[in-house]
């Protein structure tokens, strides 16, 4: 009887170790190597650097812009705002009073910033991950008068910049990457 258990355990242990090595070490290393070889920028976080080579952000992770000189991103539910370690939505449903209060506060903040136009939803609601780097073109255009006034440029120039930075994809709605838009805005000067 003892021989039967030993003969049954040996293949189970060998297979467990084999699959642990294969799926726990070899496969992840192979996928990491393929990712680094074929898509190095994406595999390393889609980092964006300034002229000096300093990392200033990522094209796939949003960041907060507080200055009136820049386009602002949508609100973030990730930790204290765009915290990659706390990425998640708020899990607040449409009937949640906490969500209603937060959206009302965001609407009030937009109105205080001088936005008189109807507010697109993405200016006052967070994305599912809380790290969305993009805005709808309508949300960006809503901020154009404020930016034009602060920077001393024409609103038409800011609107043209938004149109130039608007990306369309095969699937999904048109969007504007806020970091790329703000970098292009800095190229305008002032």
mmCIF file of C-alpha atoms in Angstrom:
data_model
loop_
_atom_site.group_PDB
_atom_site.id
_atom_site.type_symbol
_atom_site.label_atom_id
_atom_site.label_comp_id
_atom_site.label_asym_id
_atom_site.label_seq_id
_atom_site.Cartn_x
_atom_site.Cartn_y
_atom_site.Cartn_z
ATOM 1 C CA UNK A 1 0.000 0.000 0.000
ATOM 2 C CA UNK A 2 2.819 2.426 0.866
ATOM 3 C CA UNK A 3 4.449 1.701 -2.477
ATOM 4 C CA UNK A 4 1.240 2.663 -4.275
ATOM 5 C CA UNK A 5 1.130 6.067 -2.560
ATOM 6 C CA UNK A 6 4.801 6.760 -3.309
ATOM 7 C CA UNK A 7 4.404 5.737 -6.921
ATOM 8 C CA UNK A 8 1.324 7.970 -7.220
ATOM 9 C CA UNK A 9 2.933 10.985 -5.466
ATOM 10 C CA UNK A 10 6.145 10.993 -7.498
ATOM 11 C CA UNK A 11 4.497 11.938 -10.850
ATOM 12 C CA UNK A 12 2.273 14.488 -9.116
ATOM 13 C CA UNK A 13 5.270 16.209 -7.509
ATOM 14 C CA UNK A 14 7.313 16.078 -10.719
ATOM 15 C CA UNK A 15 4.412 17.528 -12.763
ATOM 16 C CA UNK A 16 3.810 20.265 -10.167
ATOM 17 C CA UNK A 17 7.474 21.300 -10.264
ATOM 18 C CA UNK A 18 7.581 21.077 -14.067
ATOM 19 C CA UNK A 19 4.502 23.280 -14.525
ATOM 20 C CA UNK A 20 5.674 25.697 -11.811
ATOM 21 C CA UNK A 21 8.947 26.168 -13.691
ATOM 22 C CA UNK A 22 7.274 26.272 -17.086
ATOM 23 C CA UNK A 23 4.334 28.561 -16.256
ATOM 24 C CA UNK A 24 5.808 30.464 -13.324
ATOM 25 C CA UNK A 25 9.242 31.250 -14.733
ATOM 26 C CA UNK A 26 9.824 30.273 -18.375
ATOM 27 C CA UNK A 27 6.549 31.592 -19.831
ATOM 28 C CA UNK A 28 6.644 34.997 -18.040
ATOM 29 C CA UNK A 29 10.296 35.472 -19.024
ATOM 30 C CA UNK A 30 9.513 34.576 -22.645
ATOM 31 C CA UNK A 31 6.553 36.979 -22.785
ATOM 32 C CA UNK A 32 8.620 39.748 -21.180
ATOM 33 C CA UNK A 33 11.403 39.182 -23.700
ATOM 34 C CA UNK A 34 9.001 39.186 -26.647
ATOM 35 C CA UNK A 35 7.321 42.332 -25.343
ATOM 36 C CA UNK A 36 10.675 44.089 -24.915
ATOM 37 C CA UNK A 37 11.817 43.008 -28.387
ATOM 38 C CA UNK A 38 8.645 43.841 -30.321
ATOM 39 C CA UNK A 39 7.093 46.684 -28.307
ATOM 40 C CA UNK A 40 9.800 48.249 -26.109
ATOM 41 C CA UNK A 41 8.065 51.616 -25.572
ATOM 42 C CA UNK A 42 4.770 50.033 -24.541
ATOM 43 C CA UNK A 43 6.453 47.366 -22.429
ATOM 44 C CA UNK A 44 8.226 50.101 -20.484
ATOM 45 C CA UNK A 45 5.107 52.159 -19.734
ATOM 46 C CA UNK A 46 4.736 54.368 -22.836
ATOM 47 C CA UNK A 47 6.820 57.016 -21.098
ATOM 48 C CA UNK A 48 7.067 60.528 -22.494
ATOM 49 C CA UNK A 49 10.286 62.460 -21.952
ATOM 50 C CA UNK A 50 11.150 66.122 -22.329
ATOM 51 C CA UNK A 51 14.097 67.377 -24.371
ATOM 52 C CA UNK A 52 16.479 66.744 -21.485
ATOM 53 C CA UNK A 53 15.347 63.105 -21.271
ATOM 54 C CA UNK A 54 13.434 63.524 -18.013
ATOM 55 C CA UNK A 55 10.252 61.471 -17.780
ATOM 56 C CA UNK A 56 7.284 63.847 -17.657
ATOM 57 C CA UNK A 57 4.465 61.329 -17.878
ATOM 58 C CA UNK A 58 2.966 58.440 -19.759
ATOM 59 C CA UNK A 59 0.722 58.462 -22.786
ATOM 60 C CA UNK A 60 -1.489 55.794 -21.200
ATOM 61 C CA UNK A 61 -1.792 57.065 -17.613
ATOM 62 C CA UNK A 62 -3.431 60.387 -16.844
ATOM 63 C CA UNK A 63 -2.070 63.006 -14.524
ATOM 64 C CA UNK A 64 -3.554 66.035 -12.839
ATOM 65 C CA UNK A 65 -2.909 69.493 -14.279
ATOM 66 C CA UNK A 66 -3.845 72.207 -11.788
ATOM 67 C CA UNK A 67 -2.589 75.331 -13.554
ATOM 68 C CA UNK A 68 -5.084 77.418 -15.496
ATOM 69 C CA UNK A 69 -2.519 77.466 -18.325
ATOM 70 C CA UNK A 70 -3.235 73.810 -19.101
ATOM 71 C CA UNK A 71 -6.105 71.583 -20.097
ATOM 72 C CA UNK A 72 -7.367 69.654 -17.131
ATOM 73 C CA UNK A 73 -8.064 65.957 -17.214
ATOM 74 C CA UNK A 74 -11.176 64.265 -15.998
ATOM 75 C CA UNK A 75 -11.544 63.681 -12.256
ATOM 76 C CA UNK A 76 -9.734 60.654 -10.881
ATOM 77 C CA UNK A 77 -11.099 58.118 -8.431
ATOM 78 C CA UNK A 78 -7.656 56.529 -7.995
ATOM 79 C CA UNK A 79 -6.486 57.257 -4.474
ATOM 80 C CA UNK A 80 -5.767 60.953 -4.057
ATOM 81 C CA UNK A 81 -5.894 61.428 -7.813
ATOM 82 C CA UNK A 82 -4.065 59.575 -10.549
ATOM 83 C CA UNK A 83 -2.374 57.253 -8.071
ATOM 84 C CA UNK A 84 -1.340 54.197 -10.079
ATOM 85 C CA UNK A 85 -1.087 52.123 -6.905
ATOM 86 C CA UNK A 86 -4.751 52.790 -6.123
ATOM 87 C CA UNK A 87 -6.178 52.356 -9.607
ATOM 88 C CA UNK A 88 -9.878 51.688 -9.468
ATOM 89 C CA UNK A 89 -13.187 53.319 -9.935
ATOM 90 C CA UNK A 90 -15.110 54.757 -7.044
ATOM 91 C CA UNK A 91 -17.696 51.939 -7.141
ATOM 92 C CA UNK A 92 -20.357 54.567 -6.546
ATOM 93 C CA UNK A 93 -23.603 53.802 -8.341
ATOM 94 C CA UNK A 94 -25.932 56.307 -10.002
ATOM 95 C CA UNK A 95 -28.121 56.439 -6.901
ATOM 96 C CA UNK A 96 -25.179 57.148 -4.583
ATOM 97 C CA UNK A 97 -25.444 60.468 -2.750
ATOM 98 C CA UNK A 98 -21.640 60.557 -2.442
ATOM 99 C CA UNK A 99 -21.357 60.435 -6.247
ATOM 100 C CA UNK A 100 -24.012 63.125 -6.671
ATOM 101 C CA UNK A 101 -22.201 65.363 -4.167
ATOM 102 C CA UNK A 102 -18.825 64.816 -5.866
ATOM 103 C CA UNK A 103 -20.237 65.576 -9.320
ATOM 104 C CA UNK A 104 -21.991 68.693 -7.984
ATOM 105 C CA UNK A 105 -18.675 69.859 -6.512
ATOM 106 C CA UNK A 106 -16.909 69.215 -9.835
ATOM 107 C CA UNK A 107 -19.620 71.120 -11.724
ATOM 108 C CA UNK A 108 -19.286 74.013 -9.263
ATOM 109 C CA UNK A 109 -15.497 74.013 -9.722
ATOM 110 C CA UNK A 110 -15.882 74.129 -13.510
ATOM 111 C CA UNK A 111 -18.368 76.996 -13.222
ATOM 112 C CA UNK A 112 -16.007 78.833 -10.854
ATOM 113 C CA UNK A 113 -13.259 78.407 -13.450
ATOM 114 C CA UNK A 114 -15.472 80.289 -15.885
ATOM 115 C CA UNK A 115 -16.933 77.439 -17.922
ATOM 116 C CA UNK A 116 -20.403 78.609 -18.930
ATOM 117 C CA UNK A 117 -21.061 76.080 -21.694
ATOM 118 C CA UNK A 118 -22.829 72.778 -21.060
ATOM 119 C CA UNK A 119 -20.365 70.420 -19.397
ATOM 120 C CA UNK A 120 -19.453 67.157 -21.110
ATOM 121 C CA UNK A 121 -19.776 64.212 -18.737
ATOM 122 C CA UNK A 122 -16.067 63.399 -18.818
ATOM 123 C CA UNK A 123 -15.219 66.728 -17.162
ATOM 124 C CA UNK A 124 -17.180 65.823 -14.037
ATOM 125 C CA UNK A 125 -17.083 62.013 -13.869
ATOM 126 C CA UNK A 126 -14.147 59.695 -13.273
ATOM 127 C CA UNK A 127 -13.205 56.829 -15.565
ATOM 128 C CA UNK A 128 -13.417 53.185 -14.534
ATOM 129 C CA UNK A 129 -9.699 52.955 -13.741
ATOM 130 C CA UNK A 130 -9.360 56.496 -12.442
ATOM 131 C CA UNK A 131 -6.277 56.864 -14.660
ATOM 132 C CA UNK A 132 -7.761 57.833 -18.035
ATOM 133 C CA UNK A 133 -5.297 60.053 -19.965
ATOM 134 C CA UNK A 134 -7.868 61.190 -22.534
ATOM 135 C CA UNK A 135 -10.744 63.641 -22.845
ATOM 136 C CA UNK A 136 -13.448 63.952 -25.429
ATOM 137 C CA UNK A 137 -12.848 66.774 -27.915
ATOM 138 C CA UNK A 138 -15.964 68.487 -26.509
ATOM 139 C CA UNK A 139 -14.454 68.461 -22.998
ATOM 140 C CA UNK A 140 -11.220 69.949 -24.318
ATOM 141 C CA UNK A 141 -13.041 72.602 -26.350
ATOM 142 C CA UNK A 142 -15.046 73.596 -23.270
ATOM 143 C CA UNK A 143 -11.755 74.630 -21.639
ATOM 144 C CA UNK A 144 -10.484 76.568 -24.679
ATOM 145 C CA UNK A 145 -11.763 80.030 -23.608
ATOM 146 C CA UNK A 146 -10.024 79.802 -20.209
ATOM 147 C CA UNK A 147 -6.731 78.707 -21.719
ATOM 148 C CA UNK A 148 -6.842 81.315 -24.486
ATOM 149 C CA UNK A 149 -7.470 84.063 -21.936
ATOM 150 C CA UNK A 150 -4.722 82.961 -19.520
ATOM 151 C CA UNK A 151 -2.137 82.412 -22.256
ATOM 152 C CA UNK A 152 -3.052 85.492 -24.258
ATOM 153 C CA UNK A 153 -3.647 83.589 -27.488
ATOM 154 C CA UNK A 154 -6.707 83.481 -29.664
ATOM 155 C CA UNK A 155 -9.417 81.028 -28.841
ATOM 156 C CA UNK A 156 -9.346 79.967 -32.505
ATOM 157 C CA UNK A 157 -5.689 78.920 -32.111
ATOM 158 C CA UNK A 158 -6.516 76.816 -29.057
ATOM 159 C CA UNK A 159 -9.501 75.227 -30.831
ATOM 160 C CA UNK A 160 -7.312 74.463 -33.856
ATOM 161 C CA UNK A 161 -4.782 72.814 -31.566
ATOM 162 C CA UNK A 162 -7.511 70.626 -30.042
ATOM 163 C CA UNK A 163 -8.676 69.626 -33.527
ATOM 164 C CA UNK A 164 -5.092 68.789 -34.551
ATOM 165 C CA UNK A 165 -4.545 66.661 -31.432
ATOM 166 C CA UNK A 166 -7.858 64.782 -31.719
ATOM 167 C CA UNK A 167 -7.313 61.103 -32.432
ATOM 168 C CA UNK A 168 -9.844 58.718 -33.886
ATOM 169 C CA UNK A 169 -9.667 54.978 -33.709
ATOM 170 C CA UNK A 170 -11.380 52.205 -35.581
ATOM 171 C CA UNK A 171 -13.393 51.419 -32.479
ATOM 172 C CA UNK A 172 -14.445 54.007 -29.929
ATOM 173 C CA UNK A 173 -15.074 57.703 -29.860
ATOM 174 C CA UNK A 174 -12.637 60.456 -30.837
ATOM 175 C CA UNK A 175 -10.378 61.465 -27.971
ATOM 176 C CA UNK A 176 -7.587 63.858 -27.058
ATOM 177 C CA UNK A 177 -4.592 62.803 -24.989
ATOM 178 C CA UNK A 178 -4.330 65.583 -22.401
ATOM 179 C CA UNK A 179 -0.564 65.319 -21.852
ATOM 180 C CA UNK A 180 0.108 65.477 -25.603
ATOM 181 C CA UNK A 181 -2.324 68.379 -25.933
ATOM 182 C CA UNK A 182 -0.647 70.311 -23.112
ATOM 183 C CA UNK A 183 2.784 69.697 -24.611
ATOM 184 C CA UNK A 184 1.541 71.014 -27.957
ATOM 185 C CA UNK A 185 0.060 73.977 -26.097
ATOM 186 C CA UNK A 186 3.487 74.766 -24.666
ATOM 187 C CA UNK A 187 4.860 74.744 -28.232
ATOM 188 C CA UNK A 188 2.529 77.665 -29.012
ATOM 189 C CA UNK A 189 4.450 79.666 -26.453
ATOM 190 C CA UNK A 190 3.283 82.258 -23.922
#
